[in-house]
């Protein structure tokens, strides 16, 4: 019952933060503030329900009058046979556990696939970033300091903008937000607001990268056109950032 109470509180907190974000912050351009707000919402949903407030209440013991005769009480030993009682809460707990195991398996599979991909491919390191060249790659993407792209699939101006975009993801450690969100999904996979929250986190991280890149390029219109061209396939591994989300409507 304690676990169920914790999960319900956690789900409610995440839902409150999501609704507040949608109503108050989503349409604003304070992308860094939005990132902090969403990040705090995740941490609050994870840790706040585990905090229990208690207080100690002292009561006076009633006075016992020893002059009143005490009747002898007869105790009867009652032996009962306890059978496994599968009720609704136990079934819900079982389903939740199965869902958590599935989510853990999928998350580990994603991480392992990315690590294997990085390990078996040749990378070039420059200024702390590891660049991986993949011929025919449709959508560039990044994972921490690893940037995967096809140098031959873009002209130099477009390639420079893509690299700036992915470097922003790496420099600002956006992959940490995504991993934390994935862990939250493992715990709250049953909560539809958790999936909506993930979408909000992903979208805001892309806005952050887009805003930072647009401020560094001379031709913002050309950058927007590059976003449109790369946006079509959107085939990238999970847990990565891709060069596709435009901050223009």
GROMACS .gro file of C-alpha atoms in nm:
model
  249
    1UNK     CA    1   0.000   0.000   0.000
    2UNK     CA    2   0.291   0.235   0.072
    3UNK     CA    3   0.424   0.182  -0.281
    4UNK     CA    4   0.084   0.252  -0.435
    5UNK     CA    5   0.049   0.570  -0.229
    6UNK     CA    6   0.395   0.682  -0.338
    7UNK     CA    7   0.325   0.616  -0.706
    8UNK     CA    8  -0.009   0.796  -0.698
    9UNK     CA    9   0.147   1.100  -0.531
   10UNK     CA   10   0.436   1.097  -0.779
   11UNK     CA   11   0.199   1.074  -1.075
   12UNK     CA   12  -0.011   1.359  -0.937
   13UNK     CA   13   0.293   1.584  -0.887
   14UNK     CA   14   0.416   1.523  -1.239
   15UNK     CA   15   0.068   1.597  -1.375
   16UNK     CA   16   0.055   1.926  -1.182
   17UNK     CA   17   0.393   2.036  -1.318
   18UNK     CA   18   0.291   1.940  -1.671
   19UNK     CA   19  -0.036   2.134  -1.657
   20UNK     CA   20   0.145   2.435  -1.510
   21UNK     CA   21   0.404   2.417  -1.789
   22UNK     CA   22   0.138   2.396  -2.060
   23UNK     CA   23  -0.063   2.686  -1.919
   24UNK     CA   24   0.214   2.922  -1.810
   25UNK     CA   25   0.546   2.847  -1.981
   26UNK     CA   26   0.515   2.650  -2.303
   27UNK     CA   27   0.438   2.950  -2.523
   28UNK     CA   28   0.712   3.163  -2.367
   29UNK     CA   29   1.065   3.180  -2.506
   30UNK     CA   30   1.239   3.140  -2.169
   31UNK     CA   31   1.376   2.804  -2.277
   32UNK     CA   32   1.642   2.782  -2.004
   33UNK     CA   33   1.383   2.861  -1.739
   34UNK     CA   34   1.152   2.602  -1.890
   35UNK     CA   35   1.429   2.344  -1.877
   36UNK     CA   36   1.490   2.412  -1.509
   37UNK     CA   37   1.118   2.400  -1.436
   38UNK     CA   38   1.072   2.066  -1.611
   39UNK     CA   39   1.385   1.925  -1.448
   40UNK     CA   40   1.267   2.032  -1.102
   41UNK     CA   41   0.929   1.877  -1.176
   42UNK     CA   42   1.090   1.540  -1.242
   43UNK     CA   43   1.300   1.554  -0.925
   44UNK     CA   44   1.001   1.664  -0.718
   45UNK     CA   45   0.788   1.379  -0.853
   46UNK     CA   46   1.060   1.130  -0.765
   47UNK     CA   47   1.164   1.247  -0.419
   48UNK     CA   48   0.880   1.452  -0.267
   49UNK     CA   49   0.637   1.158  -0.218
   50UNK     CA   50   0.904   0.975  -0.018
   51UNK     CA   51   0.918   1.252   0.243
   52UNK     CA   52   0.692   1.180   0.538
   53UNK     CA   53   0.613   1.443   0.799
   54UNK     CA   54   0.539   1.312   1.147
   55UNK     CA   55   0.483   1.460   1.490
   56UNK     CA   56   0.494   1.314   1.839
   57UNK     CA   57   0.184   1.346   2.054
   58UNK     CA   58   0.210   1.282   2.427
   59UNK     CA   59  -0.097   1.158   2.612
   60UNK     CA   60  -0.149   1.119   2.984
   61UNK     CA   61  -0.196   0.765   3.101
   62UNK     CA   62  -0.532   0.714   3.272
   63UNK     CA   63  -0.517   0.655   3.646
   64UNK     CA   64  -0.587   0.298   3.746
   65UNK     CA   65  -0.802   0.235   4.051
   66UNK     CA   66  -0.659  -0.074   4.213
   67UNK     CA   67  -0.960  -0.104   4.448
   68UNK     CA   68  -1.180  -0.226   4.161
   69UNK     CA   69  -1.155  -0.602   4.124
   70UNK     CA   70  -1.029  -0.715   3.792
   71UNK     CA   71  -1.221  -0.991   3.626
   72UNK     CA   72  -1.022  -1.279   3.494
   73UNK     CA   73  -1.030  -1.287   3.118
   74UNK     CA   74  -1.023  -1.611   2.932
   75UNK     CA   75  -0.822  -1.612   2.613
   76UNK     CA   76  -0.902  -1.849   2.336
   77UNK     CA   77  -0.644  -1.943   2.079
   78UNK     CA   78  -0.798  -1.914   1.739
   79UNK     CA   79  -0.610  -2.087   1.460
   80UNK     CA   80  -0.687  -1.976   1.109
   81UNK     CA   81  -0.551  -2.100   0.782
   82UNK     CA   82  -0.438  -1.813   0.561
   83UNK     CA   83  -0.485  -1.871   0.191
   84UNK     CA   84  -0.346  -1.653  -0.085
   85UNK     CA   85  -0.600  -1.380  -0.135
   86UNK     CA   86  -0.550  -1.218  -0.475
   87UNK     CA   87  -0.737  -0.891  -0.457
   88UNK     CA   88  -0.750  -0.593  -0.690
   89UNK     CA   89  -0.449  -0.416  -0.536
   90UNK     CA   90  -0.231  -0.725  -0.569
   91UNK     CA   91  -0.327  -0.764  -0.935
   92UNK     CA   92  -0.251  -0.397  -0.994
   93UNK     CA   93   0.084  -0.439  -0.821
   94UNK     CA   94   0.166  -0.741  -1.035
   95UNK     CA   95   0.079  -0.557  -1.357
   96UNK     CA   96   0.283  -0.257  -1.245
   97UNK     CA   97   0.584  -0.478  -1.174
   98UNK     CA   98   0.560  -0.643  -1.515
   99UNK     CA   99   0.540  -0.300  -1.679
  100UNK     CA  100   0.847  -0.179  -1.489
  101UNK     CA  101   1.047  -0.485  -1.597
  102UNK     CA  102   0.948  -0.430  -1.959
  103UNK     CA  103   1.043  -0.061  -1.942
  104UNK     CA  104   1.379  -0.143  -1.779
  105UNK     CA  105   1.449  -0.399  -2.051
  106UNK     CA  106   1.365  -0.150  -2.328
  107UNK     CA  107   1.574   0.125  -2.168
  108UNK     CA  108   1.878  -0.100  -2.124
  109UNK     CA  109   1.837  -0.222  -2.480
  110UNK     CA  110   1.839   0.135  -2.612
  111UNK     CA  111   2.148   0.228  -2.411
  112UNK     CA  112   2.335  -0.088  -2.509
  113UNK     CA  113   2.251  -0.039  -2.877
  114UNK     CA  114   2.382   0.318  -2.868
  115UNK     CA  115   2.699   0.216  -2.684
  116UNK     CA  116   2.764  -0.069  -2.928
  117UNK     CA  117   2.706   0.168  -3.220
  118UNK     CA  118   2.953   0.419  -3.077
  119UNK     CA  119   3.213   0.154  -2.996
  120UNK     CA  120   3.212  -0.017  -3.337
  121UNK     CA  121   3.229   0.303  -3.543
  122UNK     CA  122   3.531   0.523  -3.602
  123UNK     CA  123   3.512   0.871  -3.453
  124UNK     CA  124   3.716   1.187  -3.494
  125UNK     CA  125   3.772   1.400  -3.184
  126UNK     CA  126   3.789   1.778  -3.211
  127UNK     CA  127   3.748   2.029  -2.926
  128UNK     CA  128   3.603   1.768  -2.694
  129UNK     CA  129   3.340   1.644  -2.942
  130UNK     CA  130   3.349   1.302  -3.106
  131UNK     CA  131   3.228   1.308  -3.468
  132UNK     CA  132   3.107   0.991  -3.638
  133UNK     CA  133   3.067   0.984  -4.016
  134UNK     CA  134   2.786   0.763  -4.151
  135UNK     CA  135   2.734   0.761  -4.526
  136UNK     CA  136   2.369   0.801  -4.625
  137UNK     CA  137   2.254   0.904  -4.277
  138UNK     CA  138   1.916   1.075  -4.315
  139UNK     CA  139   1.900   1.267  -3.986
  140UNK     CA  140   2.203   1.384  -3.785
  141UNK     CA  141   2.186   1.318  -3.412
  142UNK     CA  142   2.392   1.339  -3.095
  143UNK     CA  143   2.434   1.152  -2.767
  144UNK     CA  144   2.632   1.335  -2.497
  145UNK     CA  145   2.955   1.440  -2.676
  146UNK     CA  146   2.908   1.208  -2.975
  147UNK     CA  147   2.776   1.372  -3.291
  148UNK     CA  148   2.668   1.147  -3.580
  149UNK     CA  149   2.620   1.297  -3.926
  150UNK     CA  150   2.686   1.255  -4.296
  151UNK     CA  151   2.936   1.513  -4.417
  152UNK     CA  152   2.866   1.426  -4.779
  153UNK     CA  153   2.489   1.474  -4.751
  154UNK     CA  154   2.498   1.848  -4.683
  155UNK     CA  155   2.671   2.153  -4.820
  156UNK     CA  156   2.928   2.323  -4.599
  157UNK     CA  157   2.700   2.601  -4.476
  158UNK     CA  158   2.428   2.355  -4.383
  159UNK     CA  159   2.679   2.121  -4.222
  160UNK     CA  160   2.820   2.401  -4.006
  161UNK     CA  161   2.471   2.483  -3.876
  162UNK     CA  162   2.397   2.118  -3.801
  163UNK     CA  163   2.722   2.086  -3.608
  164UNK     CA  164   2.647   2.401  -3.407
  165UNK     CA  165   2.304   2.262  -3.323
  166UNK     CA  166   2.435   1.926  -3.204
  167UNK     CA  167   2.724   2.087  -3.017
  168UNK     CA  168   2.470   2.286  -2.817
  169UNK     CA  169   2.298   1.964  -2.711
  170UNK     CA  170   2.632   1.819  -2.606
  171UNK     CA  171   2.765   2.132  -2.436
  172UNK     CA  172   2.449   2.184  -2.230
  173UNK     CA  173   2.429   1.815  -2.132
  174UNK     CA  174   2.079   1.767  -2.268
  175UNK     CA  175   2.128   1.389  -2.269
  176UNK     CA  176   2.114   1.396  -1.888
  177UNK     CA  177   1.761   1.540  -1.903
  178UNK     CA  178   1.656   1.268  -2.144
  179UNK     CA  179   1.804   0.988  -1.934
  180UNK     CA  180   1.638   1.120  -1.619
  181UNK     CA  181   1.308   1.140  -1.808
  182UNK     CA  182   1.351   0.782  -1.926
  183UNK     CA  183   1.406   0.667  -1.566
  184UNK     CA  184   1.089   0.853  -1.468
  185UNK     CA  185   0.902   0.670  -1.744
  186UNK     CA  186   1.024   0.339  -1.604
  187UNK     CA  187   0.871   0.429  -1.270
  188UNK     CA  188   0.555   0.603  -1.398
  189UNK     CA  189   0.491   0.420  -1.725
  190UNK     CA  190   0.121   0.389  -1.637
  191UNK     CA  191   0.078   0.767  -1.611
  192UNK     CA  192  -0.021   0.931  -1.942
  193UNK     CA  193   0.110   1.263  -1.812
  194UNK     CA  194   0.458   1.110  -1.788
  195UNK     CA  195   0.460   1.046  -2.164
  196UNK     CA  196   0.330   1.396  -2.233
  197UNK     CA  197   0.597   1.530  -1.998
  198UNK     CA  198   0.868   1.349  -2.197
  199UNK     CA  199   0.742   1.510  -2.516
  200UNK     CA  200   0.756   1.852  -2.349
  201UNK     CA  201   1.113   1.790  -2.229
  202UNK     CA  202   1.229   1.676  -2.575
  203UNK     CA  203   1.063   1.970  -2.744
  204UNK     CA  204   1.208   2.228  -2.507
  205UNK     CA  205   1.560   2.086  -2.545
  206UNK     CA  206   1.528   2.122  -2.920
  207UNK     CA  207   1.408   2.479  -2.878
  208UNK     CA  208   1.714   2.550  -2.664
  209UNK     CA  209   1.949   2.412  -2.931
  210UNK     CA  210   1.764   2.594  -3.210
  211UNK     CA  211   1.769   2.926  -3.025
  212UNK     CA  212   2.141   2.900  -2.947
  213UNK     CA  213   2.226   2.801  -3.304
  214UNK     CA  214   2.014   3.073  -3.464
  215UNK     CA  215   2.194   3.336  -3.257
  216UNK     CA  216   2.530   3.221  -3.401
  217UNK     CA  217   2.445   3.193  -3.770
  218UNK     CA  218   2.438   3.490  -4.005
  219UNK     CA  219   2.146   3.374  -4.218
  220UNK     CA  220   1.862   3.257  -3.993
  221UNK     CA  221   1.636   3.195  -4.291
  222UNK     CA  222   1.889   2.953  -4.433
  223UNK     CA  223   1.903   2.781  -4.096
  224UNK     CA  224   1.525   2.745  -4.092
  225UNK     CA  225   1.535   2.594  -4.442
  226UNK     CA  226   1.800   2.349  -4.324
  227UNK     CA  227   1.571   2.247  -4.040
  228UNK     CA  228   1.288   2.181  -4.284
  229UNK     CA  229   1.505   1.969  -4.514
  230UNK     CA  230   1.641   1.753  -4.234
  231UNK     CA  231   1.306   1.724  -4.057
  232UNK     CA  232   1.148   1.484  -4.305
  233UNK     CA  233   1.302   1.143  -4.215
  234UNK     CA  234   1.341   1.177  -3.835
  235UNK     CA  235   1.489   0.827  -3.807
  236UNK     CA  236   1.727   0.845  -3.513
  237UNK     CA  237   1.800   0.616  -3.217
  238UNK     CA  238   1.607   0.674  -2.897
  239UNK     CA  239   1.775   0.870  -2.618
  240UNK     CA  240   1.944   1.095  -2.875
  241UNK     CA  241   1.890   1.448  -2.999
  242UNK     CA  242   1.817   1.503  -3.363
  243UNK     CA  243   1.847   1.807  -3.586
  244UNK     CA  244   1.483   1.844  -3.678
  245UNK     CA  245   1.284   2.058  -3.432
  246UNK     CA  246   1.233   2.414  -3.551
  247UNK     CA  247   1.152   2.694  -3.308
  248UNK     CA  248   0.945   2.864  -3.575
  249UNK     CA  249   0.576   2.783  -3.600
   0.00000   0.00000   0.00000
